[in-house]
Short mmCIF file of C-alpha atoms in Angstrom, two decimals:
data_model
loop_
_atom_site.label_atom_id
_atom_site.label_comp_id
_atom_site.label_asym_id
_atom_site.label_seq_id
_atom_site.Cartn_x
_atom_site.Cartn_y
_atom_site.Cartn_z
CA MET A 1 14.17 -20.76 -9.59
CA ASP A 2 11.36 -19.59 -11.91
CA ARG A 3 11.44 -16.39 -14.02
CA LEU A 4 8.07 -14.47 -13.39
CA ASP A 5 5.86 -13.10 -16.18
CA ASN A 6 3.83 -10.58 -14.25
CA THR A 7 0.31 -8.75 -14.88
CA ILE A 8 0.44 -4.90 -15.08
CA ARG A 9 -2.99 -3.54 -13.65
CA PRO A 10 -4.25 -0.33 -15.69
CA TYR A 11 -6.10 1.42 -12.70
CA ALA A 12 -7.05 4.96 -13.65
CA TRP A 13 -4.73 6.56 -10.97
CA GLY A 14 -1.61 4.79 -12.52
CA SER A 15 1.13 6.75 -14.20
CA THR A 16 1.44 6.51 -17.98
CA THR A 17 5.20 6.60 -17.93
CA ALA A 18 6.86 5.40 -14.76
CA ILE A 19 6.67 1.51 -15.17
CA PRO A 20 7.46 1.71 -18.85
CA HIS A 21 10.36 3.86 -17.92
CA LEU A 22 11.61 1.30 -15.40
CA LEU A 23 11.15 -1.56 -17.78
CA GLY A 24 12.89 0.23 -20.67
CA VAL A 25 9.75 0.16 -23.10
CA GLU A 26 7.74 2.70 -24.86
CA PRO A 27 4.72 4.05 -22.92
CA THR A 28 1.32 2.81 -24.32
CA GLY A 29 -0.46 5.97 -23.35
CA GLU A 30 -2.60 4.07 -20.91
CA PRO A 31 -2.33 4.23 -17.17
CA GLN A 32 -0.03 1.47 -15.75
CA ALA A 33 -0.65 1.43 -11.96
CA GLU A 34 0.73 -1.74 -10.45
CA MET A 35 2.73 -4.82 -11.44
CA TRP A 36 1.76 -7.88 -9.38
CA MET A 37 4.34 -10.49 -8.30
CA GLY A 38 3.08 -13.44 -6.41
CA ALA A 39 0.20 -15.88 -6.21
CA HIS A 40 -2.88 -13.76 -5.52
CA PRO A 41 -5.62 -15.35 -7.51
CA GLY A 42 -6.67 -11.92 -9.13
CA ALA A 43 -3.41 -11.82 -11.12
CA PRO A 44 -0.88 -14.48 -10.32
CA SER A 45 2.52 -14.36 -11.76
CA ARG A 46 3.23 -16.81 -14.46
CA THR A 47 6.11 -19.25 -14.73
CA GLY A 48 7.30 -22.05 -17.05
CA ARG A 49 5.56 -24.47 -14.77
CA GLY A 50 2.18 -22.62 -14.86
CA THR A 51 0.79 -19.82 -12.79
CA LEU A 52 2.48 -19.39 -9.29
CA VAL A 53 -0.88 -20.39 -7.76
CA GLU A 54 -0.76 -23.74 -9.64
CA VAL A 55 3.06 -24.19 -8.75
CA VAL A 56 2.36 -23.64 -5.06
CA ASP A 57 -0.82 -25.73 -4.95
CA ALA A 58 0.91 -28.67 -6.59
CA ASP A 59 3.37 -29.06 -3.71
CA PRO A 60 3.03 -26.45 -1.00
CA GLU A 61 5.73 -27.93 1.25
CA LYS A 62 8.33 -28.10 -1.47
CA GLU A 63 7.64 -24.74 -2.77
CA LEU A 64 7.12 -22.80 0.54
CA GLY A 65 8.87 -24.94 2.94
CA PRO A 66 7.41 -26.92 5.96
CA ALA A 67 7.74 -23.92 8.47
CA ALA A 68 5.96 -21.46 6.32
CA VAL A 69 3.06 -23.97 5.48
CA ALA A 70 2.78 -24.77 9.32
CA LYS A 71 2.62 -21.07 10.07
CA PHE A 72 0.62 -19.52 7.23
CA GLY A 73 -1.16 -22.40 5.56
CA PRO A 74 -0.43 -23.55 1.94
CA ARG A 75 -0.37 -20.37 0.16
CA LEU A 76 2.25 -17.57 -0.49
CA PRO A 77 1.59 -15.23 2.32
CA PHE A 78 2.64 -11.90 0.60
CA LEU A 79 2.01 -10.05 -2.59
CA LEU A 80 5.00 -8.00 -3.99
CA LYS A 81 4.13 -5.03 -6.38
CA ILE A 82 5.73 -2.19 -8.24
CA LEU A 83 3.36 0.75 -7.66
CA ALA A 84 3.26 3.89 -9.90
CA ALA A 85 0.96 6.42 -8.68
CA GLY A 86 0.23 9.31 -11.29
CA ALA A 87 -2.64 10.55 -9.39
CA PRO A 88 -3.83 10.23 -5.73
CA LEU A 89 -5.26 6.91 -4.64
CA SER A 90 -8.37 6.41 -2.47
CA LEU A 91 -8.03 7.55 1.24
CA GLN A 92 -8.20 4.12 2.97
CA VAL A 93 -7.71 1.94 6.03
CA HIS A 94 -7.25 -2.02 6.50
CA PRO A 95 -8.68 -4.11 9.24
CA ASN A 96 -6.68 -6.03 11.75
CA LEU A 97 -6.77 -9.83 11.52
CA ALA A 98 -9.66 -10.26 14.13
CA GLN A 99 -11.62 -7.42 12.34
CA ALA A 100 -11.19 -8.99 8.99
CA LYS A 101 -12.33 -12.48 10.14
CA GLU A 102 -15.34 -11.02 11.84
CA GLY A 103 -16.32 -8.84 8.97
CA TYR A 104 -15.74 -11.55 6.27
CA GLU A 105 -17.86 -14.01 8.26
CA ASP A 106 -20.61 -11.42 8.77
CA GLU A 107 -20.79 -10.66 5.13
CA GLU A 108 -20.74 -14.33 4.21
CA ARG A 109 -23.60 -14.89 6.62
CA ARG A 110 -25.66 -12.29 4.85
CA HIS A 111 -24.76 -13.69 1.55
CA ILE A 112 -23.27 -10.66 0.07
CA PRO A 113 -21.66 -11.56 -3.21
CA VAL A 114 -17.79 -11.20 -3.00
CA ASP A 115 -17.77 -9.07 -6.23
CA ALA A 116 -20.65 -6.69 -4.78
CA PRO A 117 -19.56 -3.13 -5.01
CA HIS A 118 -20.83 -2.61 -1.38
CA ARG A 119 -18.91 -5.59 -0.03
CA ASN A 120 -16.09 -4.59 2.27
CA TYR A 121 -14.34 -7.82 3.07
CA LYS A 122 -12.93 -10.00 0.09
CA ASP A 123 -11.22 -12.33 2.47
CA ALA A 124 -10.67 -13.15 6.11
CA ASN A 125 -7.18 -11.86 6.31
CA HIS A 126 -5.50 -8.48 7.46
CA LYS A 127 -3.50 -6.15 4.88
CA PRO A 128 -0.38 -4.77 6.55
CA GLU A 129 1.71 -3.15 3.83
CA LEU A 130 5.12 -1.46 3.27
CA ILE A 131 5.91 0.97 0.47
CA CYS A 132 9.48 1.72 -0.43
CA ALA A 133 10.28 4.69 -2.54
CA LEU A 134 12.09 4.20 -5.85
CA THR A 135 11.71 7.82 -6.87
CA GLU A 136 10.54 10.72 -4.60
CA PHE A 137 7.21 9.43 -3.36
CA ASP A 138 4.53 11.46 -1.89
CA GLY A 139 1.79 10.13 0.59
CA LEU A 140 -0.46 10.74 3.57
CA CYS A 141 -0.10 8.48 6.67
CA GLY A 142 -1.79 8.77 10.11
CA PHE A 143 -3.51 11.43 11.82
CA ARG A 144 -1.83 14.81 12.39
CA ASP A 145 -1.92 16.35 15.88
CA PRO A 146 -5.50 17.62 16.15
CA LEU A 147 -4.26 21.34 16.92
CA GLN A 148 -1.95 21.14 13.70
CA ALA A 149 -4.81 20.04 11.58
CA ALA A 150 -7.10 22.76 13.05
CA GLY A 151 -4.48 25.27 12.00
CA LEU A 152 -4.15 23.96 8.59
CA LEU A 153 -8.00 24.16 8.13
CA ASP A 154 -8.40 27.46 9.92
CA GLY A 155 -5.57 28.93 7.54
CA LEU A 156 -7.89 28.33 4.41
CA GLY A 157 -10.31 31.11 5.77
CA VAL A 158 -13.30 28.99 4.67
CA ASP A 159 -16.25 29.73 7.00
CA SER A 160 -17.93 26.32 6.55
CA LEU A 161 -14.70 24.64 7.89
CA LYS A 162 -14.86 26.59 11.33
CA PRO A 163 -17.04 23.89 13.00
CA TYR A 164 -14.38 21.31 12.17
CA VAL A 165 -11.78 23.64 13.47
CA ASP A 166 -13.67 24.12 16.74
CA LEU A 167 -14.16 20.15 16.99
CA LEU A 168 -10.52 19.59 16.66
CA HIS A 169 -9.81 21.83 19.68
CA ALA A 170 -11.87 19.64 21.92
CA HIS A 171 -10.73 16.90 24.32
CA PRO A 172 -9.85 14.04 24.28
CA GLU A 173 -7.81 13.76 21.04
CA ASP A 174 -9.36 10.56 19.78
CA ALA A 175 -12.89 11.71 20.41
CA ALA A 176 -11.99 15.01 18.45
CA LEU A 177 -10.51 13.13 15.47
CA ARG A 178 -13.42 10.77 15.41
CA GLU A 179 -16.16 13.47 15.45
CA VAL A 180 -14.41 15.59 12.74
CA LEU A 181 -13.96 12.64 10.45
CA THR A 182 -17.50 11.59 11.12
CA ALA A 183 -18.94 15.10 10.44
CA ILE A 184 -16.87 15.23 7.16
CA LEU A 185 -18.07 11.96 5.76
CA THR A 186 -21.76 12.50 6.76
CA ALA A 187 -22.14 16.05 5.74
CA ASP A 188 -24.78 17.13 3.29
CA PRO A 189 -23.28 16.37 -0.28
CA GLU A 190 -24.16 19.66 -1.84
CA GLU A 191 -22.80 21.65 1.12
CA MET A 192 -19.70 19.56 1.22
CA HIS A 193 -19.25 20.14 -2.51
CA ARG A 194 -19.20 23.76 -2.00
CA THR A 195 -16.80 23.61 0.91
CA VAL A 196 -14.32 21.61 -1.02
CA ALA A 197 -14.46 23.85 -3.91
CA GLU A 198 -13.78 26.95 -1.63
CA ALA A 199 -11.02 25.07 0.15
CA ALA A 200 -9.40 23.96 -3.09
CA ALA A 201 -9.37 27.57 -4.51
CA ALA A 202 -7.75 28.57 -1.13
CA CYS A 203 -5.25 25.72 -1.39
CA THR A 204 -4.30 26.81 -4.95
CA ARG A 205 -3.98 30.49 -4.10
CA LEU A 206 -1.86 29.86 -0.89
CA GLY A 207 0.40 27.05 -2.29
CA GLY A 208 3.29 25.92 0.06
CA ASP A 209 2.00 23.32 2.52
CA TYR A 210 -1.46 23.51 0.77
CA ALA A 211 -0.14 22.52 -2.63
CA PRO A 212 -0.70 18.81 -2.20
CA TYR A 213 -4.36 19.39 -1.47
CA ALA A 214 -4.94 21.59 -4.38
CA ASP A 215 -3.55 18.67 -6.30
CA ILE A 216 -5.81 16.35 -4.72
CA ALA A 217 -8.91 18.50 -5.14
CA HIS A 218 -7.95 18.73 -8.89
CA HIS A 219 -8.34 14.95 -9.17
CA TYR A 220 -11.24 14.62 -6.88
CA PRO A 221 -13.39 17.84 -7.08
CA GLY A 222 -16.06 18.13 -4.45
CA ASP A 223 -14.96 14.84 -2.67
CA PRO A 224 -15.09 15.07 1.11
CA GLY A 225 -11.84 13.08 1.10
CA VAL A 226 -10.12 16.40 0.13
CA ILE A 227 -10.89 17.84 3.64
CA ALA A 228 -10.31 14.40 5.36
CA ALA A 229 -6.71 14.27 3.78
CA MET A 230 -5.98 17.45 5.65
CA LEU A 231 -6.30 15.82 8.86
CA LEU A 232 -3.40 13.35 7.91
CA ASN A 233 0.35 13.72 8.04
CA TYR A 234 1.86 14.63 4.44
CA VAL A 235 5.02 12.80 3.84
CA ARG A 236 7.55 12.91 0.99
CA LEU A 237 9.87 9.93 0.83
CA GLN A 238 13.14 9.94 -0.71
CA PRO A 239 14.38 6.88 -2.75
CA GLY A 240 15.19 4.06 -0.52
CA GLU A 241 12.83 5.33 2.29
CA ALA A 242 9.78 3.50 3.31
CA LEU A 243 6.43 3.75 5.28
CA PHE A 244 4.76 0.74 7.05
CA LEU A 245 0.99 0.90 7.06
CA GLY A 246 -0.50 -1.12 9.95
CA ALA A 247 -4.13 -1.78 10.67
CA GLY A 248 -6.35 1.10 11.13
CA ILE A 249 -4.03 3.70 10.04
CA PRO A 250 -5.63 6.11 7.19
CA HIS A 251 -3.53 6.60 4.32
CA ALA A 252 -3.23 7.44 0.68
CA TYR A 253 -0.32 7.25 -1.90
CA LEU A 254 -0.32 10.60 -4.11
CA ASN A 255 2.59 10.24 -6.58
CA GLY A 256 5.64 8.41 -7.25
CA LEU A 257 7.18 5.06 -8.05
CA GLY A 258 7.74 2.30 -5.39
CA VAL A 259 8.11 -1.26 -4.35
CA GLU A 260 5.06 -2.37 -2.34
CA ILE A 261 4.59 -5.54 -0.30
CA MET A 262 1.60 -6.71 1.69
CA ALA A 263 -0.19 -9.54 3.28
CA ASN A 264 -2.04 -11.45 0.67
CA SER A 265 -5.34 -9.86 1.05
CA ASP A 266 -7.78 -7.49 -0.69
CA ASN A 267 -9.63 -5.80 2.39
CA VAL A 268 -9.89 -2.12 2.02
CA LEU A 269 -12.19 0.33 3.85
CA ARG A 270 -12.46 3.59 1.88
CA CYS A 271 -12.62 7.17 3.48
CA GLY A 272 -12.85 9.20 0.17
CA LEU A 273 -11.06 10.27 -2.83
CA THR A 274 -12.95 7.58 -4.76
CA PRO A 275 -16.41 6.97 -6.46
CA LYS A 276 -16.38 3.56 -4.69
CA HIS A 277 -18.41 2.67 -1.85
CA VAL A 278 -17.70 4.20 1.45
CA ASP A 279 -19.15 2.42 4.47
CA VAL A 280 -19.07 5.07 7.16
CA PRO A 281 -20.11 2.89 10.17
CA GLU A 282 -17.65 0.17 9.39
CA LEU A 283 -15.00 2.57 8.66
CA LEU A 284 -15.31 4.21 11.94
CA ARG A 285 -15.11 0.88 13.72
CA ILE A 286 -11.73 0.09 11.99
CA VAL A 287 -9.94 3.46 11.94
CA ARG A 288 -7.43 4.12 14.98
CA PHE A 289 -8.26 7.56 16.13
CA GLU A 290 -4.86 8.64 17.39
CA ALA A 291 -2.25 11.23 16.09
CA SER A 292 1.00 9.68 15.21
CA ASP A 293 4.27 10.16 13.49
CA PRO A 294 4.33 8.60 10.07
CA GLY A 295 7.48 6.78 11.16
CA VAL A 296 9.53 6.95 7.89
CA LEU A 297 11.71 3.67 7.79
CA ARG A 298 15.30 3.45 6.43
CA PRO A 299 16.95 0.03 5.83
CA GLU A 300 19.11 -1.49 8.51
CA ALA A 301 22.31 -2.77 7.02
CA SER A 302 23.77 -6.17 8.11
CA PRO A 303 27.45 -7.33 7.78
CA ASP A 304 26.55 -9.38 4.63
CA GLY A 305 25.29 -6.27 2.75
CA GLU A 306 21.44 -6.94 3.18
CA GLU A 307 19.50 -3.92 4.03
CA VAL A 308 16.34 -4.88 5.78
CA TYR A 309 13.15 -2.82 6.33
CA GLU A 310 12.07 -4.05 9.74
CA THR A 311 8.28 -4.26 10.43
CA PRO A 312 6.29 -5.90 13.25
CA ILE A 313 4.67 -8.60 11.16
CA ASP A 314 5.67 -11.92 9.73
CA GLU A 315 3.67 -12.42 6.57
CA PHE A 316 6.42 -10.62 4.74
CA ARG A 317 10.00 -9.42 5.03
CA LEU A 318 11.33 -6.87 2.57
CA SER A 319 15.12 -6.29 2.09
CA ARG A 320 17.44 -4.97 -0.74
CA HIS A 321 21.04 -5.66 -1.81
CA VAL A 322 22.83 -2.83 -3.64
CA LEU A 323 25.55 -4.79 -5.66
CA PRO A 324 28.48 -2.72 -6.61
CA GLU A 325 30.43 -3.30 -9.98
CA GLY A 326 33.06 -5.98 -9.26
CA GLY A 327 31.60 -7.06 -6.06
CA SER A 328 31.27 -10.47 -4.68
CA ALA A 329 28.27 -12.65 -5.29
CA HIS A 330 25.61 -12.80 -2.39
CA ASP A 331 24.36 -16.12 -1.19
CA LEU A 332 20.54 -15.52 -0.60
CA THR A 333 19.58 -19.14 0.02
CA ARG A 334 16.80 -19.39 2.61
CA ALA A 335 14.38 -22.06 4.02
CA THR A 336 11.37 -19.94 3.07
CA PRO A 337 10.04 -18.84 -0.29
CA GLN A 338 11.42 -15.68 -1.96
CA ILE A 339 10.82 -13.39 -4.86
CA LEU A 340 13.82 -11.53 -6.06
CA LEU A 341 13.00 -8.21 -8.08
CA CYS A 342 15.72 -6.15 -9.88
CA THR A 343 14.87 -2.42 -9.80
CA ALA A 344 18.30 -1.01 -11.28
CA GLY A 345 21.30 -2.10 -13.10
CA LEU A 346 21.82 -5.72 -14.39
CA VAL A 347 21.58 -8.51 -11.80
CA GLN A 348 22.44 -12.21 -12.32
CA ALA A 349 20.07 -14.38 -10.08
CA GLY A 350 21.03 -18.12 -10.56
CA ASP A 351 20.77 -18.87 -14.27
CA HIS A 352 18.56 -15.79 -14.79
CA GLU A 353 19.68 -12.18 -16.03
CA LEU A 354 17.49 -9.60 -14.51
CA ARG A 355 17.07 -6.18 -15.78
CA PRO A 356 14.99 -3.39 -13.93
CA GLY A 357 11.32 -4.63 -13.38
CA GLN A 358 12.23 -8.32 -13.92
CA SER A 359 11.87 -10.96 -11.20
CA VAL A 360 12.17 -14.55 -10.12
CA PHE A 361 10.47 -16.92 -7.66
CA VAL A 362 12.91 -18.98 -5.44
CA PRO A 363 11.37 -21.97 -3.77
CA ALA A 364 12.13 -22.71 -0.16
CA GLY A 365 15.67 -23.97 0.25
CA GLU A 366 16.71 -23.58 -3.23
CA LYS A 367 20.24 -22.15 -4.08
CA ALA A 368 19.83 -18.38 -4.53
CA GLU A 369 22.87 -16.44 -5.43
CA VAL A 370 22.86 -12.97 -6.94
CA SER A 371 25.77 -10.98 -8.49
CA GLY A 372 26.32 -8.20 -10.93
CA ALA A 373 25.99 -4.33 -10.53
CA GLY A 374 22.51 -3.18 -9.58
CA THR A 375 19.74 -3.26 -6.83
CA VAL A 376 17.80 -6.30 -5.99
CA PHE A 377 14.88 -6.36 -3.63
CA ARG A 378 14.15 -9.58 -1.63
CA ALA A 379 10.65 -10.53 -0.44
CA THR A 380 10.31 -13.45 1.84
CA VAL A 381 8.50 -14.39 5.20
CA ILE A 382 9.69 -14.75 8.88
CA VAL A 383 8.87 -18.13 10.43
#
């Protein structure tokens, strides 16, 4: 197996302390948002044999296994991250596979450069993702019941929000949610800026259930995404709990440290809380306008001690092993590629000693045994 040297991305919303604290190093004072583990061309992990992209490209069947190559092609299908949010991320959705292929082909036909700021589809893949909390982790996930959203907005006492409150009482539910989100994102910018300022002041004054939105407005003053965020379920994950974000589900991460895994894609449609491009017509084509429970996931334990986060897709499978002091070794050998990530304690993975934040790549079929006292997350695929 290969020890991984991973890139830390300094996005502005990143925490200045969470990743350094995990790694046991001094903060630099700069935001450290994500540490990428995998073979994404934007920031591939490095090994003693070259980047993980180069390692896989040199012999896909040996590194990934014949079954994974047959199902997903000659590339690692997932990207594993440590994510540290010190401020809210953009409100966003991801396309399903058919939408991604269609959108990518359309933008290619129109010769829109892949790095153009108004480009929506960087590739032809979908981007389901799972976030598992390492600390308390706050986020927004899926639409609230429209009547609950109406009550939340109405409670602010802001006159310019009354039309949205009235729309949310309309039927059917999907049409009400679509009309309100459309109205928010297409409102006159100056009028919306005033509405958000009034709503933010009310959120600060009222506190309680409104406190998260006061914080969002502090980071994104005047942004229509502040009002759009109030249409969504607010969730606070405890360590070990997770959220699965499927296609079309609007979501945003607000604060906390977690392990994130996703299909190897960069396709994001933004709804707000960002200075970046918001393509309202394309967004409305992708969003699933239905109220839903956020569906907090807790791992399901198997007899061998593996705790699995069950999801409905095959590009990734995330699980963890909590290794007690003096416990027996766990054999994790598998006929598919794996990344093993230590998040607590001291873990021995083959010949590699892993401390928190350290990881290894295990080629398909290679012996993988872990021992020690700590927590190790295991990322692989289902074939």
